[in-house]
XYZ file of C-alpha atoms in Angstrom:
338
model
C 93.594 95.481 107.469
C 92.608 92.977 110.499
C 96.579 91.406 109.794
C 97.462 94.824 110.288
C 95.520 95.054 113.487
C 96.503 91.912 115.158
C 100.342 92.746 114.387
C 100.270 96.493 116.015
C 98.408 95.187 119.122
C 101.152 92.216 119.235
C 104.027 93.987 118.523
C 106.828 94.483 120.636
C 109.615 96.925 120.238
C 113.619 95.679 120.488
C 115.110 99.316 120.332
C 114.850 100.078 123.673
C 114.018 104.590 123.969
C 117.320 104.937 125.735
C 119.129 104.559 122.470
C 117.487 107.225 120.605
C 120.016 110.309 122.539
C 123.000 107.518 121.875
C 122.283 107.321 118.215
C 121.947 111.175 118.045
C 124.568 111.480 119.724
C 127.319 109.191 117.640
C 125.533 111.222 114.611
C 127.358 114.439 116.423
C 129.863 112.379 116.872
C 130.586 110.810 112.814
C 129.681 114.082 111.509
C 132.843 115.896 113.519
C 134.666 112.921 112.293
C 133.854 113.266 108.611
C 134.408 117.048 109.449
C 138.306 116.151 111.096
C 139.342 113.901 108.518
C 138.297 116.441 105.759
C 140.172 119.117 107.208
C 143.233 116.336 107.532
C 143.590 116.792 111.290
C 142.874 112.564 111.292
C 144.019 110.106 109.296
C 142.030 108.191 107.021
C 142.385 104.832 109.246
C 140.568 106.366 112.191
C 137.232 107.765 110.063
C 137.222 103.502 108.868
C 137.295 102.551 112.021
C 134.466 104.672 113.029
C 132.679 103.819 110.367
C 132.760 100.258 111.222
C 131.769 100.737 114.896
C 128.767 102.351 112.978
C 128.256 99.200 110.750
C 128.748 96.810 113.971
C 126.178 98.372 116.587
C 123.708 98.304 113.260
C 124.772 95.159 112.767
C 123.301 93.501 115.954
C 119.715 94.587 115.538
C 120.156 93.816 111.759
C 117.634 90.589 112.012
C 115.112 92.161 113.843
C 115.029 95.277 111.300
C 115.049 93.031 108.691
C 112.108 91.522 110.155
C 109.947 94.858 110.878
C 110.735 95.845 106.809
C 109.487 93.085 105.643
C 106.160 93.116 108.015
C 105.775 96.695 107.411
C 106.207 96.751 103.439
C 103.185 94.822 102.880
C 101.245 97.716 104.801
C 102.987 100.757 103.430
C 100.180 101.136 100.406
C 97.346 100.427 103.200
C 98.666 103.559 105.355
C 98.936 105.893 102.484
C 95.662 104.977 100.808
C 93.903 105.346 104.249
C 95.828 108.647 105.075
C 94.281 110.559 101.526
C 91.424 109.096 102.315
C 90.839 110.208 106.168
C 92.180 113.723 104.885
C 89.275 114.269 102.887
C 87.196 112.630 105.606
C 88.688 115.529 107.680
C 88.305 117.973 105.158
C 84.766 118.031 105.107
C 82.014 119.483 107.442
C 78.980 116.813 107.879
C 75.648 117.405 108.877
C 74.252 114.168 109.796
C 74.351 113.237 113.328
C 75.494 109.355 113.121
C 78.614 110.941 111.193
C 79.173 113.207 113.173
C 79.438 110.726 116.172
C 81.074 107.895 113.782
C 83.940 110.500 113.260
C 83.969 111.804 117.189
C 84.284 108.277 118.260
C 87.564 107.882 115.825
C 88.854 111.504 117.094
C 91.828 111.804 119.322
C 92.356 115.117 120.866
C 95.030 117.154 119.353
C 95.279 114.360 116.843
C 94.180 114.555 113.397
C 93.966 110.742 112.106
C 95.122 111.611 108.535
C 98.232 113.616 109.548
C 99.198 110.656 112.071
C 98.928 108.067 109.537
C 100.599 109.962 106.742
C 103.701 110.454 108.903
C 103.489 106.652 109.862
C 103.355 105.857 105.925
C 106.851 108.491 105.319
C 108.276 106.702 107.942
C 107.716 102.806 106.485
C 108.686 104.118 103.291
C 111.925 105.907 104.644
C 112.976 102.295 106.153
C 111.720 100.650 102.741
C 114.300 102.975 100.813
C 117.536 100.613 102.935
C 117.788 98.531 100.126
C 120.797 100.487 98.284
C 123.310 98.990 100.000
C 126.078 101.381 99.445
C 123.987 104.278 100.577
C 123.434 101.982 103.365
C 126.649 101.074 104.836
C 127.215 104.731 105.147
C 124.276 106.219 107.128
C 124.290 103.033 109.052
C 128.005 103.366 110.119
C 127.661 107.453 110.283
C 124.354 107.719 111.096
C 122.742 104.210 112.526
C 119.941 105.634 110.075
C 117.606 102.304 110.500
C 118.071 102.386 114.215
C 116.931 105.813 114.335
C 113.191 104.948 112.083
C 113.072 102.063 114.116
C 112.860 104.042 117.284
C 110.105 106.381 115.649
C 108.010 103.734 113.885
C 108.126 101.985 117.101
C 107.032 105.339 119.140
C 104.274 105.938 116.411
C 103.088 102.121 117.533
C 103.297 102.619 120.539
C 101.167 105.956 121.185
C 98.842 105.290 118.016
C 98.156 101.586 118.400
C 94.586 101.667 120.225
C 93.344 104.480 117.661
C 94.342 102.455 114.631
C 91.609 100.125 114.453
C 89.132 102.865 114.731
C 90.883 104.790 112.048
C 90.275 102.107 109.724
C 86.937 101.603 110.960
C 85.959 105.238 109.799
C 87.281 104.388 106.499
C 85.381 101.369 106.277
C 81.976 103.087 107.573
C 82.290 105.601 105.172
C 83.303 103.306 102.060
C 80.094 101.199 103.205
C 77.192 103.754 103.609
C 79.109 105.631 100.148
C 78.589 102.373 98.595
C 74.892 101.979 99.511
C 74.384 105.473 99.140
C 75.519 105.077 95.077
C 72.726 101.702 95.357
C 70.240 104.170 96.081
C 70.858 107.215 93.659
C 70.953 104.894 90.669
C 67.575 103.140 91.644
C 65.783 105.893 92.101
C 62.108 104.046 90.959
C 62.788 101.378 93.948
C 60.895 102.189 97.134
C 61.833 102.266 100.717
C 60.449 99.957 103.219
C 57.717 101.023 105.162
C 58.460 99.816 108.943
C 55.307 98.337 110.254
C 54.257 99.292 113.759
C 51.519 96.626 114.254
C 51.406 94.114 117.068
C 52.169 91.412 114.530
C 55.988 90.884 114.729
C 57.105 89.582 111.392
C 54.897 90.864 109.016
C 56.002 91.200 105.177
C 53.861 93.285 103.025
C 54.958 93.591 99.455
C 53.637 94.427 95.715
C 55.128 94.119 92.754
C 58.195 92.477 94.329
C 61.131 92.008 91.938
C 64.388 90.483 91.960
C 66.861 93.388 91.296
C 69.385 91.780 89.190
C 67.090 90.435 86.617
C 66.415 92.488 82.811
C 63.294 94.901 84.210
C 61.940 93.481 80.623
C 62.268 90.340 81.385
C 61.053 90.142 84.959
C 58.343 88.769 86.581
C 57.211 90.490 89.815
C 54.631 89.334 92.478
C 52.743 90.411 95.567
C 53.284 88.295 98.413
C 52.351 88.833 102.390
C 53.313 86.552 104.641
C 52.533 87.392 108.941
C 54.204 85.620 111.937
C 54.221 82.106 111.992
C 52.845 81.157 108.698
C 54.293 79.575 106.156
C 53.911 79.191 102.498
C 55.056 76.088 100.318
C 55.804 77.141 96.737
C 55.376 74.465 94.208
C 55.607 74.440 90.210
C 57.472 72.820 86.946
C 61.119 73.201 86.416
C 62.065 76.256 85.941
C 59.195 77.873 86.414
C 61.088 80.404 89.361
C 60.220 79.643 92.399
C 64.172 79.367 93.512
C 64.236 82.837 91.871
C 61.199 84.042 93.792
C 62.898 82.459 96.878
C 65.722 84.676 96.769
C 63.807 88.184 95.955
C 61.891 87.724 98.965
C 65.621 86.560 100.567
C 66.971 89.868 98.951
C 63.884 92.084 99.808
C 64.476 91.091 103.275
C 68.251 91.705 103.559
C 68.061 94.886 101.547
C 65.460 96.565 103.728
C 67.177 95.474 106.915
C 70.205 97.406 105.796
C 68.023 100.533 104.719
C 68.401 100.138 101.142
C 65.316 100.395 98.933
C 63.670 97.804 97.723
C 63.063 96.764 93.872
C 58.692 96.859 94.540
C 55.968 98.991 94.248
C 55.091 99.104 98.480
C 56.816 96.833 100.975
C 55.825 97.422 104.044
C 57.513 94.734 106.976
C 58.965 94.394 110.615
C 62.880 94.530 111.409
C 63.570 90.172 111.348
C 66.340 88.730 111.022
C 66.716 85.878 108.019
C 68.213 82.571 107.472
C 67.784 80.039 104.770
C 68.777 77.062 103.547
C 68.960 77.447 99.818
C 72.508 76.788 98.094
C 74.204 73.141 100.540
C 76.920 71.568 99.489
C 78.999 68.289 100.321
C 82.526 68.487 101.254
C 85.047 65.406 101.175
C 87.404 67.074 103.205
C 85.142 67.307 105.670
C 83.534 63.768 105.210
C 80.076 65.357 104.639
C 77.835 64.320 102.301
C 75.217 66.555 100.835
C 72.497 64.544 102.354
C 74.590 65.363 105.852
C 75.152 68.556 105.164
C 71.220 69.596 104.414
C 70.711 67.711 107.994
C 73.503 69.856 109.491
C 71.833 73.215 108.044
C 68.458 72.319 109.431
C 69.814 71.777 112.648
C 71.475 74.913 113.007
C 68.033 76.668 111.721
C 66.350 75.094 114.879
C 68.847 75.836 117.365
C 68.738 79.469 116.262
C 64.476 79.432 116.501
C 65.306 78.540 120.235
C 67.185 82.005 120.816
C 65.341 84.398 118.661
C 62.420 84.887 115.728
C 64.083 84.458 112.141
C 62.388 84.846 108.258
C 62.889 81.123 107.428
C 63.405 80.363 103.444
C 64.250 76.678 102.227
C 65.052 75.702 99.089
C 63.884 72.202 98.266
C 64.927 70.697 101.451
C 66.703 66.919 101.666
C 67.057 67.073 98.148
C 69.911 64.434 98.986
C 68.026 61.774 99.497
C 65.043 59.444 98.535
C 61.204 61.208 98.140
C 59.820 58.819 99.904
C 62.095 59.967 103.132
C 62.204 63.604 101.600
C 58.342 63.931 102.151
C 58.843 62.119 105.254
C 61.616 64.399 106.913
C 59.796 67.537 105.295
C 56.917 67.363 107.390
C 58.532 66.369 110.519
C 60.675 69.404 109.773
C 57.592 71.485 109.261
C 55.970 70.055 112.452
C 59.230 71.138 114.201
C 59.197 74.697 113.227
C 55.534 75.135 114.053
């Protein structure tokens, strides 16, 4: 959809408008010519010739159409899927006030979105259908037939180009909040955050906190409150789950930041943002070894504690190197944070 985006706001026409009366015109034009040599009043030699001035004027934008099929062929099934679903967008009286402005912000006056795009998807597919040749050479040298779609899928671009992206942006609010919406009707035992409205930015208040991906049978869920700048180091055997722990809290955090509920008992917790260093990898492409890469993640982590307040989670930092320097560099790092 964004390649789609970038190419309308790029895209530059090569019919130029004054051509749109010519074409209709020589359409007048061939069809009393078809009409003449029918009725024998012109030999056959002169509806040819016609024919072929048809075939020639086509024949100097052929390139460029050629080019504009091909770029809008791999959108055709984008504008038709997006036009059924806008249409039942449309279709539908909402209640809710932030879809009510999501769709008013998308809305063109006198323009329905769905109908728009829907005649944008005919026309794509009308310039798609060229490829019969023999049909082809005929409305081209008769009718200039592709210069004619041209024209109108370059008009459609050209007055429906800035209220594209926000067409597609309706789609895509809609598809998201449907999508969380379905999250939350088939967890109905998971609570809903409780926004805290103490003093103490950063406060995370849970019980019973459980990862939601794991067998309910099988899971293991904790209490855990943490408030603004502590922190908490989590030790224990292999495999005992503290990585797994790591990422429930990770998860609890993310989930109730986007409004979703929250696989617990109670969470209560302040709006934070979150950033972690849990899963680093090396890259020889990029000449980085792990141990460089761990350093490069930590140093992003502080640069982004000198702009705002983040939910910090590591995940055995400077595994990547000796524990001598790991226990080192760990409490430096600590140091650094506080």
């Amino acid at each position: 959809v964004s390649s789609i985006e970038e190419w309308m706001e790029s895209y530059e026409r090569f019919v130029p408008k004054w051509m749109k009366p010519l074409i209709i015109g020589f359409s007048i034009l061939s069809l009393i010519v078809i009409l003449l040599y029918i009725l024998t009043l012109i030999p056959e030699g002169i509806a040819i010739l016609w024919l072929f001035v048809g075939i020639f004027i086509s024949g100097i934008f052929l390139k460029k159409v050629n080019a504009l099929q091909n770029d809008t062929s791999k959108s055709l099934s984008t504008f038709q899927q997006y036009s059924k679903l806008l249409e039942r967008i449309e279709a539908r009286s909402w209640n809710a006030k932030m879809i009510g402005d999501k769709i008013d912000e998308a809305s063109v006056e006198g323009l329905q979105a769905s109908s728009s795009i829907k005649q944008f998807g005919k026309l794509l597919n009308s310039l798609d259908q060229r490829t019969n040749i023999m049909i082809s050479i005929f409305t081209n040298g008769f009718g200039l037939r592709d210069l004619y779609i041209v024209i109108r899928i370059e008009d459609w671009i050209e007055q429906n180009r800035q209220y594209v992206k926000d067409w597609f942006e309706l789609v895509h609010f809609f598809d998201t909040y449907n999508s969380l919406g379905n999250f939350a009707f088939n967890h109905q035992n998971y609570v809903f955050p409780e926004i805290s409205t103490q003093a103490r930015k950063g406060l995370f208040d849970s019980q019973e906190l459980g990862h939601p991906l794991l067998d309910e049978s099988k899971r293991i869920d904790n209490d855990f409150l943490i408030d603004k700048e502590a922190f908490y180091i989590v030790t224990g055997a292999n495999m005992a789950g503290k990585s797994t722990f790591l990422r429930t809290v990770s998860l609890a955090v993310i989930m109730s930041n986007m409004g979703l509920p929250v696989c617990a008992q109670r969470i209560v917790y302040s709006p934070t943002k979150l950033v972690t260093s849990m899963r680093t990898s090396d890259s020889l492409s990029d000449e980085a070894s792990y141990f460089y890469a761990e350093l490069s993640r930590l140093r992003y982590i502080i640069d982004l504690l000198e702009q705002d307040d983040y939910f910090i989670i590591l995940d055995e930092i400077l595994k990547g190197t000796n524990s001598v320097d790991k226990a080192t560099g760990s409490k430096k790092f600590v140091k650094r944070l506080i």
